[in-house]
JSON list of C-alpha atoms in Angstrom, two decimals:
[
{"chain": "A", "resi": 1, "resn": "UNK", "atom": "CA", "xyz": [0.00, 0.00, 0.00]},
{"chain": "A", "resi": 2, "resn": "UNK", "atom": "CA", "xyz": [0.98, 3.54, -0.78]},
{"chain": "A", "resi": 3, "resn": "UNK", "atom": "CA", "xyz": [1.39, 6.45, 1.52]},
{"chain": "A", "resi": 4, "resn": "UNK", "atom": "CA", "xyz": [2.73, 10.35, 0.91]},
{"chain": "A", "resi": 5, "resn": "UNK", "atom": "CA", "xyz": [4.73, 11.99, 3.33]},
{"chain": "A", "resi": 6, "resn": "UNK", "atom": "CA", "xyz": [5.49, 15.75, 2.52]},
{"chain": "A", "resi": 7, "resn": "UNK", "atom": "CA", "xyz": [9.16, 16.32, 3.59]},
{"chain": "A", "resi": 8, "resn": "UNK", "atom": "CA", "xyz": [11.09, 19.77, 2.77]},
{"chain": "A", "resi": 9, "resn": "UNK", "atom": "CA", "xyz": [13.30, 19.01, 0.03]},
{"chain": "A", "resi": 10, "resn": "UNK", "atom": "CA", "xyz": [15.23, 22.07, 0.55]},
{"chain": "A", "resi": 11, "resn": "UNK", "atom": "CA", "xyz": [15.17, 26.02, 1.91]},
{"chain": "A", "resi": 12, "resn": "UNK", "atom": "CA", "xyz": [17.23, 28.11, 0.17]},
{"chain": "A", "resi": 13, "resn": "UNK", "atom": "CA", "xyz": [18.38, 31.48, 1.46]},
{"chain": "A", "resi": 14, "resn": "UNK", "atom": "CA", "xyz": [19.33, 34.15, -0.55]},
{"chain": "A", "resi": 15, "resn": "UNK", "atom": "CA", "xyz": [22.52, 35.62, 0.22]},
{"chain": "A", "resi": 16, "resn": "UNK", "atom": "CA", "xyz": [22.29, 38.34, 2.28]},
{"chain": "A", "resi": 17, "resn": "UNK", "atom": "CA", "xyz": [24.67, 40.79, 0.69]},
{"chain": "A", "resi": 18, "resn": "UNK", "atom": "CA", "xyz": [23.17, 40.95, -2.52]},
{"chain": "A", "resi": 19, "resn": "UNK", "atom": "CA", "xyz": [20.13, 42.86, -0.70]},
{"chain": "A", "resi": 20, "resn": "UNK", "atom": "CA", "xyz": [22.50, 45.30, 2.12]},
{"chain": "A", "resi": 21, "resn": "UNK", "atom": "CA", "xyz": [22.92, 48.04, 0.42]},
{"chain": "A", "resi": 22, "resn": "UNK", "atom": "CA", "xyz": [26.26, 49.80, 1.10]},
{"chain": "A", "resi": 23, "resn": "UNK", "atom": "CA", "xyz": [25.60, 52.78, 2.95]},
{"chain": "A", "resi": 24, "resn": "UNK", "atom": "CA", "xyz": [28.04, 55.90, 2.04]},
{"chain": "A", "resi": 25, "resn": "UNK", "atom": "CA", "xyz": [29.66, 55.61, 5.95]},
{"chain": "A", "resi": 26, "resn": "UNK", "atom": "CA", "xyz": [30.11, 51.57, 4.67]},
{"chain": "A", "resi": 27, "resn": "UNK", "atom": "CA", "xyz": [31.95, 53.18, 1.69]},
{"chain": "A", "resi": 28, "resn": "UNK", "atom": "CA", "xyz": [33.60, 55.42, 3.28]},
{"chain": "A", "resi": 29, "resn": "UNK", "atom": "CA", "xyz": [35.35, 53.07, 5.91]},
{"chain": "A", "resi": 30, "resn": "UNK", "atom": "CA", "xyz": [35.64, 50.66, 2.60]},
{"chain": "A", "resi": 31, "resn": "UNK", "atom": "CA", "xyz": [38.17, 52.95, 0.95]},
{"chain": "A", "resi": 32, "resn": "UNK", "atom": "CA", "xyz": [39.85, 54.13, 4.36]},
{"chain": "A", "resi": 33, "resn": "UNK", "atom": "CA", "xyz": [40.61, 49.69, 4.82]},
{"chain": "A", "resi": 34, "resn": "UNK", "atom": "CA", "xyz": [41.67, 49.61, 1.74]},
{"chain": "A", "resi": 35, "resn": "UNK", "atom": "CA", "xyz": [43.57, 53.38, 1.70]},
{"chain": "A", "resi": 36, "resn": "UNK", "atom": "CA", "xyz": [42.23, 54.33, -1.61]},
{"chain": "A", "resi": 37, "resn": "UNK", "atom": "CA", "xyz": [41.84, 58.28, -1.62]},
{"chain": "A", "resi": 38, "resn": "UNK", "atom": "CA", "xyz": [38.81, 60.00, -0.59]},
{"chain": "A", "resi": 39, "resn": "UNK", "atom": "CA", "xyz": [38.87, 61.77, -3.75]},
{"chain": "A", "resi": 40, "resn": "UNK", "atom": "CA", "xyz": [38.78, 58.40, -6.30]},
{"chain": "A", "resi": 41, "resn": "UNK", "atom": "CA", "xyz": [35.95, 58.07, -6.86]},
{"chain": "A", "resi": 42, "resn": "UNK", "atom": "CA", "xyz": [33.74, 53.91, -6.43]},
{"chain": "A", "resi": 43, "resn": "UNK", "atom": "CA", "xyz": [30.74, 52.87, -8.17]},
{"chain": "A", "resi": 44, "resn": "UNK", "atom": "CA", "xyz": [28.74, 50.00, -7.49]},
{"chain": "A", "resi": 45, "resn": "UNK", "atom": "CA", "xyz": [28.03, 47.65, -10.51]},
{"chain": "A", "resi": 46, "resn": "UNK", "atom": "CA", "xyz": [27.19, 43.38, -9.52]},
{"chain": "A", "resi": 47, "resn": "UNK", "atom": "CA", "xyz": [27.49, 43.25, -13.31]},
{"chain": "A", "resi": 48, "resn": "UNK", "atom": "CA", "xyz": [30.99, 44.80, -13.69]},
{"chain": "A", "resi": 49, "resn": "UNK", "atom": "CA", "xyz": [33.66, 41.88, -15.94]},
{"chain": "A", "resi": 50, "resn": "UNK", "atom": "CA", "xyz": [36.56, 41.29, -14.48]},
{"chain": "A", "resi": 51, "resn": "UNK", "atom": "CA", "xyz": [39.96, 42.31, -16.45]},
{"chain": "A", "resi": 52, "resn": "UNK", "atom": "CA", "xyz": [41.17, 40.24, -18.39]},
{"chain": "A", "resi": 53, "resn": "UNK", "atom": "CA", "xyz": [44.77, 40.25, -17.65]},
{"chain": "A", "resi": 54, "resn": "UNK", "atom": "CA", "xyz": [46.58, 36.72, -18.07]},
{"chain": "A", "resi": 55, "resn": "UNK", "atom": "CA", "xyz": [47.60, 38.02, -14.10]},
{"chain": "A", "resi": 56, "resn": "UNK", "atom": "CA", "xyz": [45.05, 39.13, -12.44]},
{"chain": "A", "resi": 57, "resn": "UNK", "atom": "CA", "xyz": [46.57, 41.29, -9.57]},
{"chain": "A", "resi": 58, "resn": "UNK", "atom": "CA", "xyz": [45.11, 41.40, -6.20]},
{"chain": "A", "resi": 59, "resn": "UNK", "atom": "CA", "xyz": [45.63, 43.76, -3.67]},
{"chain": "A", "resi": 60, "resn": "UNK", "atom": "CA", "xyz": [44.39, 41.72, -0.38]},
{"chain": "A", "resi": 61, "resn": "UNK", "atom": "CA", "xyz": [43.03, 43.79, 2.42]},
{"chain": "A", "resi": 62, "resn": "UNK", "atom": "CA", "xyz": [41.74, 41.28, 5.58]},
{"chain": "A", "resi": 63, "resn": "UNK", "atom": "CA", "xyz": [43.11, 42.90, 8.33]},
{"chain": "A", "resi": 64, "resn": "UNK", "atom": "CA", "xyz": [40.17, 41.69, 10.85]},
{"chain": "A", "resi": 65, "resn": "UNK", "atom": "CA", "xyz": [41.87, 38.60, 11.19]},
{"chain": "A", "resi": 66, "resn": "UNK", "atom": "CA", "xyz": [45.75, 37.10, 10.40]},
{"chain": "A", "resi": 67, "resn": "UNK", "atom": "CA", "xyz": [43.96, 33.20, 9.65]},
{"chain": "A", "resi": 68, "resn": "UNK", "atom": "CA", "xyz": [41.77, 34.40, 7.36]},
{"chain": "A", "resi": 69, "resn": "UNK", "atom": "CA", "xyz": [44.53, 36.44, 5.31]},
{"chain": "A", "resi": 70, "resn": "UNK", "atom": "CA", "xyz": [46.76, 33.31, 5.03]},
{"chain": "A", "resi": 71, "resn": "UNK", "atom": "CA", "xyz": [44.24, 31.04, 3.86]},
{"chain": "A", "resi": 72, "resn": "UNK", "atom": "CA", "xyz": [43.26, 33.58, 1.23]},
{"chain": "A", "resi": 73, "resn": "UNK", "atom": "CA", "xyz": [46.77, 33.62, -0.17]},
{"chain": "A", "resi": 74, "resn": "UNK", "atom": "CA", "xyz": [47.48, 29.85, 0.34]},
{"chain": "A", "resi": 75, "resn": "UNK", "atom": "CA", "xyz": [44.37, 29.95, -1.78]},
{"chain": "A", "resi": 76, "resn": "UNK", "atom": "CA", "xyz": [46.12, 31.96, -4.57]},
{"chain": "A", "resi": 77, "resn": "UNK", "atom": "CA", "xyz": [49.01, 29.68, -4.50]},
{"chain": "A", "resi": 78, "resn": "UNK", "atom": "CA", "xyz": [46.32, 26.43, -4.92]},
{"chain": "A", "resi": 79, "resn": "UNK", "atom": "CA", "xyz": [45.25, 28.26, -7.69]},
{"chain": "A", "resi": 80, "resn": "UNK", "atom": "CA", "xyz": [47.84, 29.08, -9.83]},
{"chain": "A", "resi": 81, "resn": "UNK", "atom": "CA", "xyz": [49.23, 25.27, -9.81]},
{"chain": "A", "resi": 82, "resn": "UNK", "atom": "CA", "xyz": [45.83, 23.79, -10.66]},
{"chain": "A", "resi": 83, "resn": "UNK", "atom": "CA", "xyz": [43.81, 26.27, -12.88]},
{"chain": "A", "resi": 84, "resn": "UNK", "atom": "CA", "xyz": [46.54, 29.00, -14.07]},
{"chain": "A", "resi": 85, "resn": "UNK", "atom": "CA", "xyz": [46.69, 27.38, -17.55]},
{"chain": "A", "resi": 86, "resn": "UNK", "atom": "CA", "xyz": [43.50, 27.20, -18.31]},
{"chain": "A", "resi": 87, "resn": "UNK", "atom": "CA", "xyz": [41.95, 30.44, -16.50]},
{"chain": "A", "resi": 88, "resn": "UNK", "atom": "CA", "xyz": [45.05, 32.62, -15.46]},
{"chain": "A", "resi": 89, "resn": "UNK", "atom": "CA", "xyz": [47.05, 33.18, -12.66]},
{"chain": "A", "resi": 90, "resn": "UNK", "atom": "CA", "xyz": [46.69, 35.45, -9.70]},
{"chain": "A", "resi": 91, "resn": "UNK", "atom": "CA", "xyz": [49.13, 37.92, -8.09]},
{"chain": "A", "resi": 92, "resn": "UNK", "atom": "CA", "xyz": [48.92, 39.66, -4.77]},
{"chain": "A", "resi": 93, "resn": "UNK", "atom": "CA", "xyz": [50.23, 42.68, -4.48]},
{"chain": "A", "resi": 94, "resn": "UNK", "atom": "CA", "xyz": [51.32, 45.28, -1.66]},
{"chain": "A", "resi": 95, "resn": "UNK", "atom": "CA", "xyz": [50.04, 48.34, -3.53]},
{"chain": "A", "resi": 96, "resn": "UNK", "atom": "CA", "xyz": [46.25, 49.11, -4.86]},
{"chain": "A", "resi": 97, "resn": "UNK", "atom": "CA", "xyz": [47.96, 50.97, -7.02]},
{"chain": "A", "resi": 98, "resn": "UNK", "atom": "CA", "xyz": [48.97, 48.34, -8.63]},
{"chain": "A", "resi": 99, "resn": "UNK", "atom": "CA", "xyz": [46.23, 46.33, -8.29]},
{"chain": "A", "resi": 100, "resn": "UNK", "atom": "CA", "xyz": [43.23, 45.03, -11.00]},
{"chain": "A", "resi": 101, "resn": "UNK", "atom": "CA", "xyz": [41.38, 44.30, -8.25]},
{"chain": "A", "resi": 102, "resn": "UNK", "atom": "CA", "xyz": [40.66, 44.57, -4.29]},
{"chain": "A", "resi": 103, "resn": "UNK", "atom": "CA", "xyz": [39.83, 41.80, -2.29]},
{"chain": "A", "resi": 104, "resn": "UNK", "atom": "CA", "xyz": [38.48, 43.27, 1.27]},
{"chain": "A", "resi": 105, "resn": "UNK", "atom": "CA", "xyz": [37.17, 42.35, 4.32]},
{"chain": "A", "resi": 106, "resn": "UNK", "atom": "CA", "xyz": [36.47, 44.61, 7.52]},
{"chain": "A", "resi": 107, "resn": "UNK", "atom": "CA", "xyz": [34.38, 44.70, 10.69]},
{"chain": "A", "resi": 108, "resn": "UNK", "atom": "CA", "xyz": [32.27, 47.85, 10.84]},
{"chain": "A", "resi": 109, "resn": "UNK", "atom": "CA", "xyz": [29.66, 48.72, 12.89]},
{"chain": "A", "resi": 110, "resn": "UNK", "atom": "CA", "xyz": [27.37, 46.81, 15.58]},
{"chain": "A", "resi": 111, "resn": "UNK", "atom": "CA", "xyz": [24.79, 46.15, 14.11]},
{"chain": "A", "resi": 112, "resn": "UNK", "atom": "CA", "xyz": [23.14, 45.54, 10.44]},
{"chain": "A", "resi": 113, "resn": "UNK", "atom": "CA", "xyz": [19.67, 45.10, 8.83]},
{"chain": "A", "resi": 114, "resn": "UNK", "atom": "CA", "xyz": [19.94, 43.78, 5.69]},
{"chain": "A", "resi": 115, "resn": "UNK", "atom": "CA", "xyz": [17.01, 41.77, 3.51]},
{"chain": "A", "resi": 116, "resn": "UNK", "atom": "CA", "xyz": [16.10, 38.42, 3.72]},
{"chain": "A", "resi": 117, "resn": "UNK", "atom": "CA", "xyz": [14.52, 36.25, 1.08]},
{"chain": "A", "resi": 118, "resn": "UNK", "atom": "CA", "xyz": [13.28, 32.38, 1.79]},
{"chain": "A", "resi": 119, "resn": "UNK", "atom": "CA", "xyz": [12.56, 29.69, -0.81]},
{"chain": "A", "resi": 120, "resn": "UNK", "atom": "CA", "xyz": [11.30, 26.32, 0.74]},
{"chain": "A", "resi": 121, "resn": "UNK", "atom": "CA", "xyz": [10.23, 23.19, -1.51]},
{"chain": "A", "resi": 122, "resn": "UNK", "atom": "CA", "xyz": [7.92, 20.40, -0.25]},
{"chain": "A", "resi": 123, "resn": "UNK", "atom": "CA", "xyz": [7.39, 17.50, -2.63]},
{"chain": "A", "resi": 124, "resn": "UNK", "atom": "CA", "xyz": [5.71, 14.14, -1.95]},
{"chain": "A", "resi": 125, "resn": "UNK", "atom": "CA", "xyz": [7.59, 11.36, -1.24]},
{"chain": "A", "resi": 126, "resn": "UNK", "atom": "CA", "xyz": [5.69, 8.00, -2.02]},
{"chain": "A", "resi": 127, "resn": "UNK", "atom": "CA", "xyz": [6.41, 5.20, 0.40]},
{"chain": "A", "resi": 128, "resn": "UNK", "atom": "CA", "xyz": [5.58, 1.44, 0.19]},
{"chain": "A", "resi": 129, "resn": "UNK", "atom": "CA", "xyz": [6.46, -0.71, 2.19]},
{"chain": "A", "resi": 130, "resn": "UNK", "atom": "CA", "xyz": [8.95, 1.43, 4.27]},
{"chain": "A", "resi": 131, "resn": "UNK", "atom": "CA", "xyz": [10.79, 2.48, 0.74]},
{"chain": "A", "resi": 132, "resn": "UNK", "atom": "CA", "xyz": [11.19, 4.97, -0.84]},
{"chain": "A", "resi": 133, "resn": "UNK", "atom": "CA", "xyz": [10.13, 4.68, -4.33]},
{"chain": "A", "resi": 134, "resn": "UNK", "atom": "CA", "xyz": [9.93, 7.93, -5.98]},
{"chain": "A", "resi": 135, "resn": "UNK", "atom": "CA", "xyz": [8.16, 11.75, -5.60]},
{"chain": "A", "resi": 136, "resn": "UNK", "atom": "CA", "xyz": [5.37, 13.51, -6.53]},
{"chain": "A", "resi": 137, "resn": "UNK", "atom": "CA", "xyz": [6.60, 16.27, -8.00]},
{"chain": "A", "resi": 138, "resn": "UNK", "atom": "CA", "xyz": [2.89, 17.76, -9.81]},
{"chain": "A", "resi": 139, "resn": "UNK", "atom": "CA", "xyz": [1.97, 18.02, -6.14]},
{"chain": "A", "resi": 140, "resn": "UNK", "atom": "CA", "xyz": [4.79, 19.88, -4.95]},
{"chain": "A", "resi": 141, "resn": "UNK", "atom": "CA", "xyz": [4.67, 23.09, -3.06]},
{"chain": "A", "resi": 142, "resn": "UNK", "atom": "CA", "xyz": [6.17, 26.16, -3.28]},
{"chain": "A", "resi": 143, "resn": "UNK", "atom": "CA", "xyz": [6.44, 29.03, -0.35]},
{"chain": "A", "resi": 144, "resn": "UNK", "atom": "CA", "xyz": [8.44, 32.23, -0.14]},
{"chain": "A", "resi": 145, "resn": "UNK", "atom": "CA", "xyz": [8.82, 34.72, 2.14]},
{"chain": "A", "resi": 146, "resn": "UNK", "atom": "CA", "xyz": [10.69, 37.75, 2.97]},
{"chain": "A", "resi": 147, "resn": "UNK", "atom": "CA", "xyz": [12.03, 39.56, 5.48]},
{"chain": "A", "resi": 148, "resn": "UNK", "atom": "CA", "xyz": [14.87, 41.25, 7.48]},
{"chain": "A", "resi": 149, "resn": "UNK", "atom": "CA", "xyz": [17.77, 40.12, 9.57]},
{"chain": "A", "resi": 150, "resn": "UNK", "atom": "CA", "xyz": [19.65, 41.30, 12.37]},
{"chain": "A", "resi": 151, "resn": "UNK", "atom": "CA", "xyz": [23.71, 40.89, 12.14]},
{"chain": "A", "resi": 152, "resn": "UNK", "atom": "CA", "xyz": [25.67, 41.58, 15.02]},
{"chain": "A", "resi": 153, "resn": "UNK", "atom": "CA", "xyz": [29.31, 42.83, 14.18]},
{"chain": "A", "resi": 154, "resn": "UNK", "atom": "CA", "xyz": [28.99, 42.89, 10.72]},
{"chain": "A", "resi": 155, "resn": "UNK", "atom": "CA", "xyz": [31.94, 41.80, 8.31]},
{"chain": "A", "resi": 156, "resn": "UNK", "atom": "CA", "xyz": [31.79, 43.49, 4.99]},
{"chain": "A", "resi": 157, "resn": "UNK", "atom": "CA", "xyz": [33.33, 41.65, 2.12]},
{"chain": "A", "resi": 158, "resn": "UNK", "atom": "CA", "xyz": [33.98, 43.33, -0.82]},
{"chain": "A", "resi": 159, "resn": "UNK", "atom": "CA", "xyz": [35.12, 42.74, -4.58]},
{"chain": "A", "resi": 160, "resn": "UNK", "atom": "CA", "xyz": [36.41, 45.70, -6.40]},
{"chain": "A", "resi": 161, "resn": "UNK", "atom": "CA", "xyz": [37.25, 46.51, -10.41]},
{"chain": "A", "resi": 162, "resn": "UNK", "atom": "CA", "xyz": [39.38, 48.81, -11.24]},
{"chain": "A", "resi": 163, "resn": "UNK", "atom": "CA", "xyz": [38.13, 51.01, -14.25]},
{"chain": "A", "resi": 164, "resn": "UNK", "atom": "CA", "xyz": [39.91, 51.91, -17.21]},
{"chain": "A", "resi": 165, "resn": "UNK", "atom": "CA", "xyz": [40.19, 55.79, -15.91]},
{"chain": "A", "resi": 166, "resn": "UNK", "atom": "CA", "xyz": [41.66, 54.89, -12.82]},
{"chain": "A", "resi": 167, "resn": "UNK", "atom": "CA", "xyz": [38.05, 54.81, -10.53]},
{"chain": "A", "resi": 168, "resn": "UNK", "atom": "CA", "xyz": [36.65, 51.55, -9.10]},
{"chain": "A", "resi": 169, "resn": "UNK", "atom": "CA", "xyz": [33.42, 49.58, -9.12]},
{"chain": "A", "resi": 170, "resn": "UNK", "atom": "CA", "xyz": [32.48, 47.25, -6.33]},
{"chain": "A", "resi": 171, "resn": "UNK", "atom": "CA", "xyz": [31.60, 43.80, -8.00]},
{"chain": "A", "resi": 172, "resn": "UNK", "atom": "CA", "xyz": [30.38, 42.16, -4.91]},
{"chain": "A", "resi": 173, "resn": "UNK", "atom": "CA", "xyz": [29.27, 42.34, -1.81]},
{"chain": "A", "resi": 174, "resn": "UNK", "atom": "CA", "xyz": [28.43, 40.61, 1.14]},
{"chain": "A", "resi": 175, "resn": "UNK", "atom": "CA", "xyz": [28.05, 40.80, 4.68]},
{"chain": "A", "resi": 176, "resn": "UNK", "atom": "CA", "xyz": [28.35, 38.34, 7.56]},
{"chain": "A", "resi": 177, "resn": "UNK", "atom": "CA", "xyz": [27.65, 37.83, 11.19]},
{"chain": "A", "resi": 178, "resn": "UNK", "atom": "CA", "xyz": [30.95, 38.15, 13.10]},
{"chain": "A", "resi": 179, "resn": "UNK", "atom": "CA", "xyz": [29.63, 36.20, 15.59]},
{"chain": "A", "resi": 180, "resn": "UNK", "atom": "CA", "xyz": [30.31, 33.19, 13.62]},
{"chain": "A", "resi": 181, "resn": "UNK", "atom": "CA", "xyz": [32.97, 33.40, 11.41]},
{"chain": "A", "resi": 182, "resn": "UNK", "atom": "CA", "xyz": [34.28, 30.23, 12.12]},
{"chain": "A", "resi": 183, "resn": "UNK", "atom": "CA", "xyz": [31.42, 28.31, 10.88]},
{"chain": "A", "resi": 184, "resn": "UNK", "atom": "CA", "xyz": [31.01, 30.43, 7.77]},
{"chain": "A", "resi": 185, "resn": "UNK", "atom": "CA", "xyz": [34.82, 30.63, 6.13]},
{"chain": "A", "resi": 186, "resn": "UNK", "atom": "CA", "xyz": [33.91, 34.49, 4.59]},
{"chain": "A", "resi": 187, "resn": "UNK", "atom": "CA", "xyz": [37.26, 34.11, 2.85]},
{"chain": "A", "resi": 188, "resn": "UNK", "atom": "CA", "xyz": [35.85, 31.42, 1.08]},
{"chain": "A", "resi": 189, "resn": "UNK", "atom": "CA", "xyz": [33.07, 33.12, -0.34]},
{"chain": "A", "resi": 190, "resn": "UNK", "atom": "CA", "xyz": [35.27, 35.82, -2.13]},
{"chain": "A", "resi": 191, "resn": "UNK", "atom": "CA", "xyz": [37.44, 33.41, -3.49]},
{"chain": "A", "resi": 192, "resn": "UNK", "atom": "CA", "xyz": [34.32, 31.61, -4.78]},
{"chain": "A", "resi": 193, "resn": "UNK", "atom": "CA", "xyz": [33.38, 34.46, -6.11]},
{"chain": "A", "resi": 194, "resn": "UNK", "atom": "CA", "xyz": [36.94, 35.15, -7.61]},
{"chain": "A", "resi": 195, "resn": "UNK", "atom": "CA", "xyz": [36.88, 31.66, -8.92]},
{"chain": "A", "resi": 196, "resn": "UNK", "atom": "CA", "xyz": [33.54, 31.98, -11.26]},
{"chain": "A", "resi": 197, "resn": "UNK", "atom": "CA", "xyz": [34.68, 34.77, -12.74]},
{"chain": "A", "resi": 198, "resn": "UNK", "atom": "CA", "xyz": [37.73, 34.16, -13.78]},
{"chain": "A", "resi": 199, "resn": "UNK", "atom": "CA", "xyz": [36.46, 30.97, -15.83]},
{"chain": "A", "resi": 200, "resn": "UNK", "atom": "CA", "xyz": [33.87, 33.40, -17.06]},
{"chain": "A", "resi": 201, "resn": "UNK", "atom": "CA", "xyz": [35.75, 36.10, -18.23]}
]
């Protein structure tokens, strides 16, 4: 005999930096971490191509914590041995000014409200005889919901592009709880970010 049992198949979050928009004290503070003049001016465009430089130079700015800067560059070393041929290679520099882009990460603030969106999934799952035999997916259902969330500490993480003229555009952004860093890896999630786009460029 047949029986449904409606299980969530998955929740997906959308990531909360896409929605927190960076405030002009944010940007501010952004170019005083990464000492780029007050007077250069920084535009914000998610859609913004990376160069495309055979070496990509990166001018690495996570000050907020020493573990978090060394992975990033032990990252750029993977890198280069693994996908250099095929994609490019990566170079950090000590100087934005001689940089293509910024990576940059910085605790600001106390407290953030950023938006939250919610996609959850629930399909049927047919079971007979204790098995699982396949799922209803005509009769699944589909909620979403939005809403706002509270960070404490904030960490900003930041991808910037520098423009033909010498200005900059922020490429991505992000922002974490600091409370819990060490579950979340934000390091990771720039050079995830880093990654996709140099195979897309």
């Amino acid at each position: 005999m047949k029986k449904f049992i409606w299980v969530i198949v998955f929740t997906l979050t959308a990531s909360f930096g896409i929605y927190a928009q960076t405030t002009t004290n944010e940007l501010k503070q952004l170019k005083k971490e990464v000492n780029l003049p007050d007077s250069i001016p920084v535009f914000v465009d998610k859609s913004k191509d990376f160069p495309t430089n055979q070496t990509l130079k990166i001018y690495l700015s996570i000050k907020h914590n020493k573990k978090f800067a060394k992975d990033f560059t032990k990252w750029v070393e993977k890198w280069n041995s693994e996908n250099a041929a095929q994609t490019g290679s990566l170079q950090i520099v000590d100087n934005i000014a001689d940089a293509d882009i910024v990576a940059a990460q910085f605790r600001f603030g106390m407290r953030k409200y950023v938006k939250e969106e919610r996609l959850s999934v629930s399909t049927g799952r047919i079971i007979e005889d204790d098995k699982f035999i396949g799922q209803e997916i005509g009769n699944s259902k589909i909620r979403a919901g939005k809403g706002y969330a509270l960070l404490e500490q904030p960490l900003y993480s930041y991808l910037l592009v520098r423009n033909n003229d010498g200005t900059w555009t922020i490429n991505f952004t992000y922002v974490d709880e600091a409370l819990d860093l060490q579950k979340s890896f934000p390091e990771a999630r720039l050079q995830g970010v880093i990654e996709q786009k140099m195979k897309d460029r």
